[in-house]
Amino acid sequence: MDASELQPILQFLQERVPFGSLEGDALSRCCHALTIGYYSKASGFVPLDPANPQLYIVRSGAFEVRDKNGELLDRLGEGDYFGFPSLLSGEDASNRVAILEDGLVYHLPPDMFDFLRQESREFDRFFNRAFAKRLRHQGRFKAKELTTTSRVSTLMSHSPLTIDMKASVAEASRLMRSSRVSSVLVIDNNKLVGILTDKDLRNRVLAENLDGSLPVHQAMTTTPVSIESNSLVFEAMLLMSEHNIHHLPVVDNGVTTGVVTSTDILRGQSSQPLLLIGEIERQQDLQSLIQVSKQIPLLLQNLISADARAEEIGRVLTSVTDALTRRLIVLNQQILGEAPMAFCWLAFGSQGRQDQAACSDQDNGLLLAHEPDEAAQGYFEALSHAVCKGLDECGYIYCPGDIMAQNPKWRMSLDKWKQVFDKWVNTPEPKALMHASIFFDMRSVYGPQTLFDGLQDAVLSNTKGNDIFLAGLTSNSLTSSPPLGFFRKFVLERDGSEVKGIDLKHKGNALINDIARVYALSAGIKEVNTAKRIRALMDQSIINRKDALNLADAHEFIAHMRLSNQGYQYTQSLPVTNYLMPQNLSSLVRHQLRDAFKVVHDGQVGLKLKMMRSY
């Protein structure tokens, strides 16, 4: 290729991580080594030659990477890469690359790939991290139990009980009794020297007929088996089994940071989604439900540690919320008696969309089959207050905006609900629409589906193709924008002098929720989950495939960043928020986050052009 042909390739690579980090000479040699391939959608799959592994750089088109079982591992578009796992591992490619759209792909030969890895630490690190991420993604489908894929840090006690080795066993026993624990770590000059357990007290003190003045160091287990906090829970289980013990001190870099017990692991196992939901359904009173609900933060930590997709985590957490809600309804009906008419408990907002995370509050309402008389009003008032109060005590705080079934304003008959939605849709007011947007993400948690369908069908028949309403909803969704300023720098939220960080929820995922909602309502699509809405919009060609996949990927990436950050905040005993500090991110992740926010910005621009062209 001559210089004129190389220039656009050079410019394209300079704008891509990690090629942009290469020195000029290395980048020039790279461009000369490239070959170009054209892949037609009609071919089905990219022909990967085991004898000739290459790095494939997508210049245009769209592709999907799937494993041998057909599970989706990655979606690729302009500037993405595939083929690197074989180059790094030396193993034949086991995945298949499906061609979704005709595309041009640059091929980088293996000797040049190895040369660039040696030349640039950033280049080498980028593809090693990408490979590790791909392996984690594949591992998600193989993990059968969350407890075997999560980390010890998610289960351990972060404030372990300690005692000086010279103290008496009587003092240790009183300390263990008052703290309601079965072990205490023994310290000498701030160093872990042993562990004293109930078993030690029984076998080495009581069985030997010794009194309580015996020094702890004469009864303790010396040089106890320990584990690091980032070890897998599976490894902790193996150690306990091999050494026939039930307590493991957690030691990081010589410092004792916690203790994990067999009880902690059993509690972790009970925090698996299906087991937890089953436990919820067996409870017979509110206090028992409150105790069970305390396992939900641990469930979230297990899901994050297992590297589950944000979409999967949202569905799992919402399923638990739904189960709690239904159980509270059933238990309170046992007290109040049978309902005087059919009703649906409605979930709005994040519960409606099935994308709940930490810090979820309540957004709910009650749909009644017909207008209630005075007795029925009293029944549903008592039921809704009891259920909302129960949810609050289980950790789902009352809605600050009072959008709850206990508020008579959101406890109505089918006809009244239709009238409310009709007013929002056919005589839209900007302020009213802004507060009403979450009501369009509604789902029935309890009650006859036919009753709910009657409401949803009426709403969608009103919104479909309603230009004035859709323009108003779009205008409201554009009052906020992604946190990118000049030169694509992040714009941080501030609270007075305090820097709070990047608001991943309201300046990221919520904006994508808004985009998907407007398009879905314009087309009469019944899905309310954002990822499912985007897929339906793509299937109906309302959004083109490339834009839809970009939007879905941005939604998943930002949500994953939000959950990972909340997981970090939780393990560090920090307030759990939606704010992320960019200085805590690598340059690569900052780059990816900026790209995700750019997708959101482009999505808003596209929405404005389509829905507000006449206004």
Short mmCIF file of N, CA and C in Angstrom, two decimals, residues 175-292:
data_model
loop_
_atom_site.label_atom_id
_atom_site.label_comp_id
_atom_site.label_asym_id
_atom_site.label_seq_id
_atom_site.Cartn_x
_atom_site.Cartn_y
_atom_site.Cartn_z
N LEU A 175 -15.90 -12.68 76.82
CA LEU A 175 -15.90 -11.85 75.62
C LEU A 175 -16.66 -12.54 74.48
N MET A 176 -16.44 -13.84 74.31
CA MET A 176 -17.13 -14.60 73.27
C MET A 176 -18.63 -14.67 73.55
N ARG A 177 -19.00 -14.83 74.85
CA ARG A 177 -20.42 -14.91 75.21
C ARG A 177 -21.12 -13.59 74.94
N SER A 178 -20.49 -12.49 75.36
CA SER A 178 -21.13 -11.17 75.19
C SER A 178 -21.25 -10.78 73.71
N SER A 179 -20.31 -11.25 72.90
CA SER A 179 -20.32 -10.92 71.47
C SER A 179 -21.07 -11.96 70.64
N ARG A 180 -21.48 -13.05 71.29
CA ARG A 180 -22.23 -14.12 70.64
C ARG A 180 -21.46 -14.70 69.43
N VAL A 181 -20.19 -15.01 69.69
CA VAL A 181 -19.37 -15.64 68.66
C VAL A 181 -18.74 -16.90 69.22
N SER A 182 -18.24 -17.76 68.33
CA SER A 182 -17.70 -19.05 68.78
C SER A 182 -16.18 -19.11 68.69
N SER A 183 -15.54 -17.96 68.41
CA SER A 183 -14.08 -17.95 68.36
C SER A 183 -13.56 -16.54 68.64
N VAL A 184 -12.30 -16.46 69.03
CA VAL A 184 -11.64 -15.18 69.23
C VAL A 184 -10.20 -15.33 68.74
N LEU A 185 -9.71 -14.34 68.01
CA LEU A 185 -8.34 -14.36 67.51
C LEU A 185 -7.39 -13.89 68.61
N VAL A 186 -6.27 -14.57 68.75
CA VAL A 186 -5.32 -14.28 69.82
C VAL A 186 -4.15 -13.47 69.24
N ILE A 187 -3.86 -12.34 69.88
CA ILE A 187 -2.89 -11.38 69.36
C ILE A 187 -1.74 -11.20 70.35
N ASP A 188 -0.53 -11.06 69.82
CA ASP A 188 0.65 -10.70 70.62
C ASP A 188 1.44 -9.65 69.86
N ASN A 189 1.52 -8.44 70.45
CA ASN A 189 2.20 -7.32 69.77
C ASN A 189 1.63 -7.08 68.37
N ASN A 190 0.30 -7.06 68.32
CA ASN A 190 -0.44 -6.78 67.08
C ASN A 190 -0.26 -7.84 65.99
N LYS A 191 0.27 -9.01 66.36
CA LYS A 191 0.42 -10.10 65.40
C LYS A 191 -0.46 -11.27 65.79
N LEU A 192 -1.04 -11.93 64.79
CA LEU A 192 -1.87 -13.10 65.04
C LEU A 192 -0.97 -14.27 65.44
N VAL A 193 -1.23 -14.84 66.64
CA VAL A 193 -0.43 -15.99 67.10
C VAL A 193 -1.29 -17.23 67.32
N GLY A 194 -2.60 -17.07 67.30
CA GLY A 194 -3.45 -18.24 67.53
C GLY A 194 -4.93 -17.90 67.42
N ILE A 195 -5.76 -18.92 67.62
CA ILE A 195 -7.21 -18.76 67.65
C ILE A 195 -7.76 -19.63 68.75
N LEU A 196 -8.71 -19.09 69.50
CA LEU A 196 -9.36 -19.84 70.58
C LEU A 196 -10.82 -20.03 70.19
N THR A 197 -11.25 -21.30 70.15
CA THR A 197 -12.62 -21.62 69.73
C THR A 197 -13.36 -22.34 70.85
N ASP A 198 -14.66 -22.49 70.68
CA ASP A 198 -15.46 -23.28 71.63
C ASP A 198 -14.88 -24.68 71.78
N LYS A 199 -14.43 -25.25 70.67
CA LYS A 199 -13.85 -26.59 70.68
C LYS A 199 -12.59 -26.63 71.54
N ASP A 200 -11.75 -25.59 71.46
CA ASP A 200 -10.53 -25.52 72.29
C ASP A 200 -10.89 -25.45 73.77
N LEU A 201 -11.89 -24.64 74.11
CA LEU A 201 -12.30 -24.51 75.51
C LEU A 201 -12.81 -25.84 76.05
N ARG A 202 -13.54 -26.55 75.21
CA ARG A 202 -14.12 -27.82 75.63
C ARG A 202 -13.03 -28.89 75.82
N ASN A 203 -12.12 -29.00 74.84
CA ASN A 203 -11.13 -30.08 74.85
C ASN A 203 -9.90 -29.80 75.71
N ARG A 204 -9.49 -28.52 75.80
CA ARG A 204 -8.23 -28.22 76.47
C ARG A 204 -8.38 -27.58 77.85
N VAL A 205 -9.61 -27.19 78.18
CA VAL A 205 -9.82 -26.58 79.50
C VAL A 205 -10.79 -27.44 80.31
N LEU A 206 -12.03 -27.55 79.86
CA LEU A 206 -13.04 -28.28 80.63
C LEU A 206 -12.69 -29.77 80.75
N ALA A 207 -12.34 -30.40 79.63
CA ALA A 207 -12.03 -31.84 79.65
C ALA A 207 -10.80 -32.16 80.51
N GLU A 208 -9.90 -31.18 80.65
CA GLU A 208 -8.69 -31.38 81.46
C GLU A 208 -8.88 -30.88 82.90
N ASN A 209 -10.09 -30.45 83.20
CA ASN A 209 -10.44 -30.00 84.56
C ASN A 209 -9.57 -28.81 85.00
N LEU A 210 -9.28 -27.88 84.06
CA LEU A 210 -8.49 -26.69 84.37
C LEU A 210 -9.43 -25.53 84.65
N ASP A 211 -8.96 -24.56 85.44
CA ASP A 211 -9.87 -23.44 85.78
C ASP A 211 -9.69 -22.26 84.82
N GLY A 212 -10.52 -21.26 85.03
CA GLY A 212 -10.58 -20.12 84.11
C GLY A 212 -9.39 -19.19 84.15
N SER A 213 -8.48 -19.39 85.11
CA SER A 213 -7.30 -18.51 85.17
C SER A 213 -6.22 -18.92 84.18
N LEU A 214 -6.41 -20.04 83.50
CA LEU A 214 -5.42 -20.51 82.54
C LEU A 214 -5.22 -19.46 81.45
N PRO A 215 -3.96 -19.10 81.13
CA PRO A 215 -3.71 -18.13 80.06
C PRO A 215 -4.22 -18.65 78.72
N VAL A 216 -4.69 -17.73 77.92
CA VAL A 216 -5.24 -18.09 76.61
C VAL A 216 -4.23 -18.83 75.76
N HIS A 217 -2.94 -18.44 75.82
CA HIS A 217 -1.95 -19.05 74.93
C HIS A 217 -1.72 -20.53 75.23
N GLN A 218 -2.16 -21.01 76.44
CA GLN A 218 -2.01 -22.42 76.77
C GLN A 218 -3.19 -23.26 76.27
N ALA A 219 -4.26 -22.60 75.87
CA ALA A 219 -5.46 -23.32 75.40
C ALA A 219 -5.73 -23.13 73.90
N MET A 220 -5.12 -22.11 73.33
CA MET A 220 -5.44 -21.76 71.93
C MET A 220 -4.83 -22.75 70.94
N THR A 221 -5.31 -22.70 69.71
CA THR A 221 -4.69 -23.40 68.59
C THR A 221 -3.63 -22.47 68.02
N THR A 222 -2.38 -22.90 68.08
CA THR A 222 -1.29 -22.04 67.60
C THR A 222 -1.14 -22.14 66.08
N THR A 223 -0.50 -21.11 65.53
CA THR A 223 -0.29 -21.01 64.06
C THR A 223 -1.50 -21.51 63.27
N PRO A 224 -2.64 -20.86 63.46
CA PRO A 224 -3.87 -21.34 62.80
C PRO A 224 -3.77 -21.23 61.28
N VAL A 225 -4.49 -22.11 60.62
CA VAL A 225 -4.62 -22.04 59.16
C VAL A 225 -5.36 -20.74 58.82
N SER A 226 -4.85 -20.02 57.83
CA SER A 226 -5.49 -18.75 57.46
C SER A 226 -5.70 -18.69 55.95
N ILE A 227 -6.35 -17.63 55.50
CA ILE A 227 -6.66 -17.47 54.08
C ILE A 227 -6.66 -15.98 53.76
N GLU A 228 -6.45 -15.61 52.49
CA GLU A 228 -6.49 -14.22 52.07
C GLU A 228 -7.92 -13.83 51.67
N SER A 229 -8.23 -12.55 51.81
CA SER A 229 -9.60 -12.10 51.56
C SER A 229 -10.03 -12.24 50.11
N ASN A 230 -9.08 -12.20 49.17
CA ASN A 230 -9.47 -12.32 47.76
C ASN A 230 -9.51 -13.77 47.28
N SER A 231 -9.32 -14.73 48.20
CA SER A 231 -9.43 -16.14 47.83
C SER A 231 -10.88 -16.51 47.56
N LEU A 232 -11.09 -17.54 46.76
CA LEU A 232 -12.44 -18.01 46.50
C LEU A 232 -13.02 -18.68 47.74
N VAL A 233 -14.32 -18.54 47.93
CA VAL A 233 -15.00 -19.22 49.04
C VAL A 233 -14.80 -20.73 48.90
N PHE A 234 -14.72 -21.20 47.67
CA PHE A 234 -14.47 -22.63 47.42
C PHE A 234 -13.16 -23.07 48.09
N GLU A 235 -12.12 -22.20 48.02
CA GLU A 235 -10.85 -22.53 48.66
C GLU A 235 -10.99 -22.58 50.18
N ALA A 236 -11.78 -21.66 50.73
CA ALA A 236 -12.02 -21.67 52.17
C ALA A 236 -12.71 -22.96 52.59
N MET A 237 -13.69 -23.41 51.79
CA MET A 237 -14.40 -24.64 52.09
C MET A 237 -13.44 -25.84 52.06
N LEU A 238 -12.51 -25.84 51.10
CA LEU A 238 -11.54 -26.94 51.01
C LEU A 238 -10.63 -26.97 52.25
N LEU A 239 -10.13 -25.79 52.65
CA LEU A 239 -9.25 -25.72 53.82
C LEU A 239 -9.96 -26.22 55.07
N MET A 240 -11.20 -25.80 55.26
CA MET A 240 -11.96 -26.24 56.44
C MET A 240 -12.15 -27.75 56.43
N SER A 241 -12.42 -28.29 55.25
CA SER A 241 -12.62 -29.73 55.14
C SER A 241 -11.33 -30.50 55.40
N GLU A 242 -10.22 -30.04 54.81
CA GLU A 242 -8.93 -30.73 54.95
C GLU A 242 -8.43 -30.74 56.38
N HIS A 243 -8.66 -29.63 57.12
CA HIS A 243 -8.11 -29.50 58.47
C HIS A 243 -9.17 -29.73 59.56
N ASN A 244 -10.39 -30.07 59.14
CA ASN A 244 -11.48 -30.33 60.08
C ASN A 244 -11.65 -29.17 61.06
N ILE A 245 -11.73 -27.96 60.51
CA ILE A 245 -11.91 -26.75 61.32
C ILE A 245 -13.13 -25.99 60.82
N HIS A 246 -13.59 -25.03 61.63
CA HIS A 246 -14.79 -24.27 61.28
C HIS A 246 -14.55 -22.76 61.31
N HIS A 247 -13.30 -22.35 61.58
CA HIS A 247 -12.96 -20.92 61.65
C HIS A 247 -11.66 -20.67 60.90
N LEU A 248 -11.65 -19.66 60.03
CA LEU A 248 -10.44 -19.31 59.28
C LEU A 248 -10.13 -17.82 59.47
N PRO A 249 -9.02 -17.48 60.12
CA PRO A 249 -8.60 -16.07 60.13
C PRO A 249 -8.29 -15.62 58.70
N VAL A 250 -8.60 -14.37 58.42
CA VAL A 250 -8.32 -13.81 57.10
C VAL A 250 -7.14 -12.85 57.25
N VAL A 251 -6.06 -13.15 56.55
CA VAL A 251 -4.82 -12.38 56.69
C VAL A 251 -4.37 -11.88 55.33
N ASP A 252 -4.18 -10.56 55.23
CA ASP A 252 -3.71 -9.94 53.98
C ASP A 252 -2.41 -9.20 54.26
N ASN A 253 -1.34 -9.60 53.56
CA ASN A 253 -0.03 -8.95 53.72
C ASN A 253 0.41 -8.91 55.18
N GLY A 254 0.17 -10.01 55.89
CA GLY A 254 0.61 -10.10 57.27
C GLY A 254 -0.31 -9.44 58.27
N VAL A 255 -1.37 -8.79 57.81
CA VAL A 255 -2.30 -8.08 58.70
C VAL A 255 -3.61 -8.86 58.77
N THR A 256 -4.09 -9.12 60.00
CA THR A 256 -5.36 -9.82 60.17
C THR A 256 -6.51 -8.86 59.87
N THR A 257 -7.31 -9.20 58.86
CA THR A 257 -8.38 -8.30 58.42
C THR A 257 -9.77 -8.83 58.71
N GLY A 258 -9.87 -10.09 59.15
CA GLY A 258 -11.20 -10.62 59.43
C GLY A 258 -11.15 -12.09 59.77
N VAL A 259 -12.33 -12.69 59.84
CA VAL A 259 -12.44 -14.13 60.08
C VAL A 259 -13.67 -14.63 59.33
N VAL A 260 -13.57 -15.83 58.75
CA VAL A 260 -14.70 -16.44 58.07
C VAL A 260 -14.97 -17.79 58.72
N THR A 261 -16.25 -18.10 58.93
CA THR A 261 -16.63 -19.34 59.61
C THR A 261 -17.49 -20.20 58.69
N SER A 262 -17.65 -21.46 59.09
CA SER A 262 -18.52 -22.35 58.32
C SER A 262 -19.95 -21.84 58.32
N THR A 263 -20.34 -21.16 59.40
CA THR A 263 -21.68 -20.57 59.46
C THR A 263 -21.83 -19.47 58.42
N ASP A 264 -20.77 -18.66 58.24
CA ASP A 264 -20.81 -17.61 57.21
C ASP A 264 -21.03 -18.23 55.84
N ILE A 265 -20.34 -19.34 55.58
CA ILE A 265 -20.46 -19.99 54.27
C ILE A 265 -21.85 -20.58 54.07
N LEU A 266 -22.40 -21.17 55.12
CA LEU A 266 -23.77 -21.70 55.02
C LEU A 266 -24.76 -20.58 54.75
N ARG A 267 -24.52 -19.44 55.42
CA ARG A 267 -25.40 -18.29 55.20
C ARG A 267 -25.27 -17.80 53.76
N GLY A 268 -24.04 -17.86 53.23
CA GLY A 268 -23.81 -17.47 51.85
C GLY A 268 -24.55 -18.38 50.88
N GLN A 269 -24.55 -19.68 51.19
CA GLN A 269 -25.26 -20.63 50.34
C GLN A 269 -26.76 -20.35 50.34
N SER A 270 -27.27 -19.96 51.51
CA SER A 270 -28.71 -19.66 51.57
C SER A 270 -29.04 -18.37 50.86
N SER A 271 -28.01 -17.58 50.48
CA SER A 271 -28.26 -16.34 49.77
C SER A 271 -28.30 -16.54 48.26
N GLN A 272 -28.21 -17.77 47.80
CA GLN A 272 -28.43 -18.01 46.39
C GLN A 272 -29.88 -17.68 46.08
N PRO A 273 -30.15 -17.14 44.90
CA PRO A 273 -31.48 -16.59 44.61
C PRO A 273 -32.64 -17.54 44.86
N LEU A 274 -32.61 -18.75 44.29
CA LEU A 274 -33.75 -19.65 44.41
C LEU A 274 -33.95 -20.09 45.86
N LEU A 275 -32.84 -20.34 46.57
CA LEU A 275 -32.96 -20.73 47.97
C LEU A 275 -33.53 -19.60 48.80
N LEU A 276 -33.07 -18.37 48.51
CA LEU A 276 -33.55 -17.21 49.27
C LEU A 276 -35.03 -16.97 49.01
N ILE A 277 -35.44 -17.07 47.75
CA ILE A 277 -36.85 -16.88 47.42
C ILE A 277 -37.70 -17.97 48.09
N GLY A 278 -37.19 -19.22 48.07
CA GLY A 278 -37.91 -20.31 48.74
C GLY A 278 -38.05 -20.06 50.23
N GLU A 279 -36.99 -19.49 50.82
CA GLU A 279 -37.04 -19.19 52.25
C GLU A 279 -38.05 -18.10 52.54
N ILE A 280 -38.12 -17.11 51.66
CA ILE A 280 -39.11 -16.03 51.81
C ILE A 280 -40.52 -16.61 51.81
N GLU A 281 -40.77 -17.51 50.89
CA GLU A 281 -42.12 -18.07 50.74
C GLU A 281 -42.53 -18.96 51.90
N ARG A 282 -41.56 -19.39 52.72
CA ARG A 282 -41.88 -20.25 53.88
C ARG A 282 -42.14 -19.46 55.16
N GLN A 283 -41.82 -18.17 55.17
CA GLN A 283 -41.96 -17.40 56.41
C GLN A 283 -43.43 -17.13 56.74
N GLN A 284 -43.70 -17.08 58.06
CA GLN A 284 -45.08 -16.97 58.52
C GLN A 284 -45.40 -15.65 59.22
N ASP A 285 -44.40 -14.76 59.34
CA ASP A 285 -44.68 -13.47 59.98
C ASP A 285 -43.66 -12.44 59.50
N LEU A 286 -43.95 -11.17 59.80
CA LEU A 286 -43.12 -10.06 59.34
C LEU A 286 -41.70 -10.13 59.90
N GLN A 287 -41.56 -10.44 61.19
CA GLN A 287 -40.23 -10.47 61.80
C GLN A 287 -39.33 -11.49 61.12
N SER A 288 -39.88 -12.62 60.75
CA SER A 288 -39.09 -13.63 60.04
C SER A 288 -38.66 -13.13 58.66
N LEU A 289 -39.57 -12.42 57.98
CA LEU A 289 -39.23 -11.85 56.68
C LEU A 289 -38.13 -10.79 56.80
N ILE A 290 -38.17 -10.01 57.87
CA ILE A 290 -37.13 -9.00 58.09
C ILE A 290 -35.78 -9.68 58.25
N GLN A 291 -35.73 -10.78 58.99
CA GLN A 291 -34.47 -11.50 59.18
C GLN A 291 -33.96 -12.08 57.86
N VAL A 292 -34.85 -12.65 57.07
CA VAL A 292 -34.45 -13.23 55.78
C VAL A 292 -33.95 -12.13 54.83
#
